[in-house]
Coordinates of C-alpha atoms in Angstrom, one line a residue:
M1 CA 0.1 -0.1 0.0
E2 CA 3.0 2.4 0.9
H3 CA 4.4 1.8 -2.7
I4 CA 1.4 2.4 -4.2
T5 CA 0.4 5.9 -2.1
A6 CA 3.9 6.9 -3.1
F7 CA 3.7 6.0 -6.7
L8 CA 0.6 8.1 -6.9
T9 CA 1.9 11.1 -4.9
S10 CA 4.7 11.2 -7.4
V11 CA 2.3 10.7 -10.6
I12 CA 0.0 14.0 -9.1
N13 CA 3.5 15.8 -8.1
V14 CA 4.5 15.6 -11.9
L15 CA 1.9 16.3 -13.6
F16 CA -0.1 19.1 -11.0
F17 CA 3.3 20.7 -9.4
K18 CA 7.4 20.5 -10.6
G19 CA 8.0 16.6 -9.9
T20 CA 10.9 15.0 -11.8
S21 CA 10.5 11.3 -10.8
I22 CA 8.4 8.3 -10.4
P23 CA 8.8 5.4 -8.7
L24 CA 8.9 2.4 -11.4
P25 CA 9.0 -1.2 -11.2
S26 CA 12.3 -2.9 -11.9
F27 CA 11.2 -4.1 -15.2
M28 CA 10.7 -0.6 -16.8
H29 CA 14.1 0.4 -16.1
S30 CA 15.8 -2.5 -17.8
A31 CA 13.5 -1.9 -20.5
A32 CA 14.4 1.6 -20.6
E33 CA 18.0 0.8 -20.6
F34 CA 17.8 -1.7 -23.7
V35 CA 16.3 1.4 -25.2
T36 CA 18.8 3.4 -24.2
D37 CA 21.7 1.1 -25.5
V38 CA 19.8 1.0 -28.8
L39 CA 19.3 4.8 -29.4
T40 CA 23.0 5.3 -28.7
S41 CA 24.6 2.1 -30.4
D42 CA 26.8 3.1 -33.5
Y43 CA 24.0 1.3 -35.5
F44 CA 21.4 3.8 -34.8
P45 CA 21.5 6.0 -38.0
L46 CA 19.9 9.1 -36.5
H47 CA 21.8 12.0 -34.6
I48 CA 19.1 14.1 -33.1
P49 CA 20.1 18.0 -31.8
Y50 CA 19.1 19.1 -28.8
V51 CA 18.0 15.8 -27.8
D52 CA 20.1 13.4 -24.9
L53 CA 19.5 9.8 -26.1
Y54 CA 21.6 8.7 -23.2
D55 CA 18.5 10.2 -20.7
H56 CA 17.2 7.3 -19.0
N57 CA 13.5 9.0 -18.5
L58 CA 13.8 9.5 -22.0
A59 CA 13.7 5.9 -22.6
L60 CA 11.1 5.4 -20.1
A61 CA 8.9 8.0 -21.9
I62 CA 9.3 5.9 -25.1
I63 CA 8.3 2.9 -23.5
A64 CA 5.2 4.3 -21.5
T65 CA 3.8 5.6 -24.7
A66 CA 4.0 2.3 -26.6
L67 CA 2.1 0.4 -23.5
P68 CA -1.3 1.8 -23.7
P69 CA -1.9 0.5 -27.6
L70 CA -0.2 -2.5 -27.0
V71 CA -2.3 -3.2 -23.8
W72 CA -5.2 -2.5 -25.7
N73 CA -4.6 -4.8 -28.4
I74 CA -3.6 -7.4 -26.2
I75 CA -7.0 -7.4 -23.9
G76 CA -9.1 -6.7 -26.9
P77 CA -8.8 -9.8 -28.7
L78 CA -7.9 -12.1 -25.9
E79 CA -11.6 -11.0 -24.5
Y80 CA -13.0 -12.0 -28.2
Y81 CA -11.7 -15.2 -28.5
T82 CA -11.1 -16.8 -25.0
K83 CA -13.2 -14.7 -23.1
I84 CA -10.5 -14.8 -20.1
P85 CA -11.0 -11.2 -19.4
S86 CA -14.7 -11.1 -18.7
R87 CA -14.7 -14.7 -16.4
L88 CA -11.9 -13.3 -14.3
S89 CA -14.1 -10.0 -13.9
I90 CA -17.3 -12.4 -13.4
R91 CA -19.5 -10.0 -16.1
P92 CA -18.6 -8.4 -19.0
I93 CA -19.5 -4.9 -18.1
I94 CA -17.0 -5.3 -14.9
G95 CA -14.0 -6.4 -17.6
V96 CA -14.8 -3.1 -19.5
Y97 CA -14.7 -0.9 -16.6
L98 CA -11.5 -2.8 -15.4
S99 CA -9.9 -2.8 -18.7
G100 CA -10.8 1.0 -18.7
A101 CA -9.2 1.5 -15.4
I102 CA -5.7 -0.1 -16.5
I103 CA -5.7 1.7 -19.8
A104 CA -6.6 5.3 -18.2
A105 CA -3.8 4.2 -15.3
L106 CA -1.0 3.2 -18.3
S107 CA -2.3 6.9 -20.1
V108 CA -1.7 8.8 -17.2
L109 CA 1.5 7.4 -16.5
R110 CA 2.3 8.0 -20.1
S111 CA 1.6 11.4 -19.4
A112 CA 3.9 11.8 -16.3
L113 CA 6.6 10.2 -17.7
F114 CA 6.4 12.3 -20.8
I115 CA 6.7 15.6 -18.6
V116 CA 9.7 14.0 -16.7
A117 CA 11.4 13.7 -19.8
I118 CA 11.2 16.8 -21.4
R119 CA 11.8 18.7 -18.2
G120 CA 15.4 17.1 -17.7
Q121 CA 16.1 17.7 -21.6
E122 CA 17.3 20.7 -23.5
K123 CA 14.5 23.7 -24.3
L124 CA 15.1 25.9 -26.9
S125 CA 15.1 29.8 -26.6
Y126 CA 13.8 30.3 -29.9
F127 CA 10.3 28.8 -29.0
D128 CA 10.1 31.5 -26.0
T129 CA 7.8 33.8 -28.2
S130 CA 4.1 34.9 -28.7
M131 CA 3.8 33.0 -31.8
F132 CA 4.6 29.9 -30.1
H133 CA 3.1 30.7 -27.6
A134 CA -0.2 31.0 -29.3
T135 CA 0.2 27.9 -31.0
G136 CA 0.7 26.0 -28.0
G137 CA -2.3 27.3 -26.4
F138 CA -4.5 26.4 -29.9
L139 CA -3.3 23.2 -30.2
A140 CA -4.1 22.3 -26.5
V141 CA -7.6 23.8 -26.7
W142 CA -7.8 21.8 -30.2
G143 CA -6.9 18.5 -28.8
V144 CA -8.3 18.9 -25.6
S145 CA -12.0 19.8 -27.3
M146 CA -11.3 16.6 -29.6
F147 CA -10.3 14.4 -26.8
L148 CA -13.4 15.2 -24.5
G149 CA -15.7 15.3 -27.2
A150 CA -14.8 11.5 -28.7
Y151 CA -15.1 10.6 -25.0
Y152 CA -18.5 12.4 -25.1
R153 CA -19.8 10.7 -27.6
L154 CA -18.1 7.2 -27.0
G155 CA -18.9 7.0 -23.0
I156 CA -17.0 4.3 -20.9
R157 CA -18.1 1.4 -23.1
G158 CA -17.4 2.8 -26.4
T159 CA -13.8 4.3 -25.4
Y160 CA -12.5 1.4 -23.4
L161 CA -13.2 -1.9 -25.5
G162 CA -16.5 -2.3 -24.9
D163 CA -17.2 -3.7 -28.7
Y164 CA -14.8 -6.6 -27.6
F165 CA -17.1 -7.3 -24.7
G166 CA -20.1 -7.3 -26.7
F167 CA -21.3 -3.9 -26.0
L168 CA -21.4 -2.8 -30.0
M169 CA -23.1 0.7 -31.1
D170 CA -25.9 1.1 -32.6
H171 CA -24.6 3.3 -35.8
K172 CA -21.2 4.9 -37.0
I173 CA -21.1 8.3 -34.8
S174 CA -20.8 11.1 -37.0
A175 CA -21.5 13.9 -35.3
F176 CA -18.2 16.5 -34.0
P177 CA -15.2 15.6 -33.6
F178 CA -16.0 12.1 -36.0
S179 CA -16.7 14.6 -38.6
I180 CA -13.3 15.8 -38.5
C181 CA -11.3 12.5 -38.3
N182 CA -11.5 9.2 -37.7
N183 CA -9.4 8.9 -34.5
P184 CA -10.2 11.8 -33.0
M185 CA -9.4 10.7 -29.6
Y186 CA -6.0 9.5 -30.4
D187 CA -5.2 12.6 -32.4
G188 CA -6.7 15.0 -29.7
S189 CA -4.1 13.0 -27.2
S190 CA -1.4 13.8 -29.4
L191 CA -2.1 17.4 -30.0
M192 CA -2.5 17.6 -26.5
H193 CA 0.8 16.6 -26.1
L194 CA 2.6 18.2 -28.7
A195 CA 1.1 21.6 -26.9
E196 CA 2.6 20.7 -23.7
A197 CA 5.8 20.4 -25.9
I198 CA 5.8 23.7 -27.7
M199 CA 5.2 25.7 -24.5
E200 CA 7.7 23.7 -22.7
R201 CA 9.9 25.1 -25.5
S202 CA 11.5 21.2 -25.7
P203 CA 12.4 19.4 -29.1
T204 CA 12.3 16.2 -26.9
G205 CA 8.9 17.0 -26.3
I206 CA 8.1 17.4 -30.2
L207 CA 10.2 14.0 -30.8
L208 CA 7.9 12.3 -28.0
S209 CA 4.5 13.5 -29.6
L210 CA 5.5 12.0 -33.1
W211 CA 6.3 8.7 -31.3
L212 CA 2.6 8.8 -29.5
F213 CA 1.3 9.9 -32.8
F214 CA 3.2 7.0 -34.7
C215 CA 2.3 4.7 -31.9
Y216 CA -1.6 5.4 -32.0
R217 CA -1.6 4.8 -36.0
F218 CA 0.0 1.4 -35.4
G219 CA -2.6 0.6 -33.0
C220 CA -5.1 1.3 -35.3
V221 CA -3.7 -1.0 -37.9
L222 CA -3.9 -3.6 -35.5
E223 CA -7.6 -2.3 -34.1
E224 CA -9.7 -1.0 -37.0
P225 CA -9.8 -4.3 -38.8
F226 CA -10.6 -6.5 -35.7
T227 CA -13.4 -3.7 -35.1
S228 CA -15.1 -3.7 -38.5
K229 CA -15.2 -7.7 -38.4
L230 CA -16.8 -7.3 -35.1
Y231 CA -19.7 -5.0 -36.7
A232 CA -19.4 -6.9 -39.8
E233 CA -20.4 -10.2 -37.6
R234 CA -23.2 -8.5 -35.4
D235 CA -24.8 -7.0 -39.2
A236 CA -24.7 -10.4 -40.8
Q237 CA -26.6 -12.0 -37.3
R238 CA -29.3 -9.2 -37.5
E239 CA -29.4 -9.9 -41.2
A240 CA -29.9 -13.7 -40.8
E241 CA -32.7 -12.9 -37.7
R242 CA -34.4 -10.8 -40.3
L243 CA -34.4 -13.2 -43.2
Q244 CA -35.3 -16.0 -41.0
K245 CA -38.6 -13.4 -39.4
L246 CA -39.8 -13.0 -42.8
A247 CA -39.5 -16.9 -43.4
E248 CA -41.6 -17.4 -40.6
T249 CA -44.1 -14.8 -41.2
K250 CA -44.5 -15.9 -44.8
T251 CA -45.0 -19.9 -43.5
S252 CA -47.8 -18.9 -40.9

């Protein structure tokens, strides 16, 4: 319990104050050391100005950014093929909320480690102008609008793997922000991190924002075909039921 309290306190301190560290399990640090070794090896083709590739916190942020899409692309198919998550949680709806809690917690951790990483890296005075401040503010407002708008349209079930647990939506959502792009929650989150990077004058933050965007896009490559399959199966089942009822009506 003390470890959990210390972890939550450190995350809050980073997100809302000026904290610079978060206690993490040893496997995260081991993975970060591996990422650092890769980034600083002679085989890594890029030398990135203003970015310290030896920074351990940068490696932690890279790993934490990839975790949420990876986790939901594991939990979703696992539920569809085996029903293990819903069995462990007794009921499918509880599985949705537990999955949502895990994904949300990982997302908060990602954002906190993002902030820790950019606070320890070099800042560009070139970004300290009214134009960049205004750009960062605009991107933040736009990103938050897209993120919260998508959350409002989807609800908890639609946001956190509800379709994998059998809670499919009746119709495709086309209202804002889905009228702007197909994945407003992902794009909104990326814009929010980019805005933070610009306002913090951090080249490292900009690169991490691009990495976040890439992770979301890669997650979509895995997620969208599977989601389309779920709805195609639901539509086929509805059509079969409609034809069966029609046949029963004719025979009667």
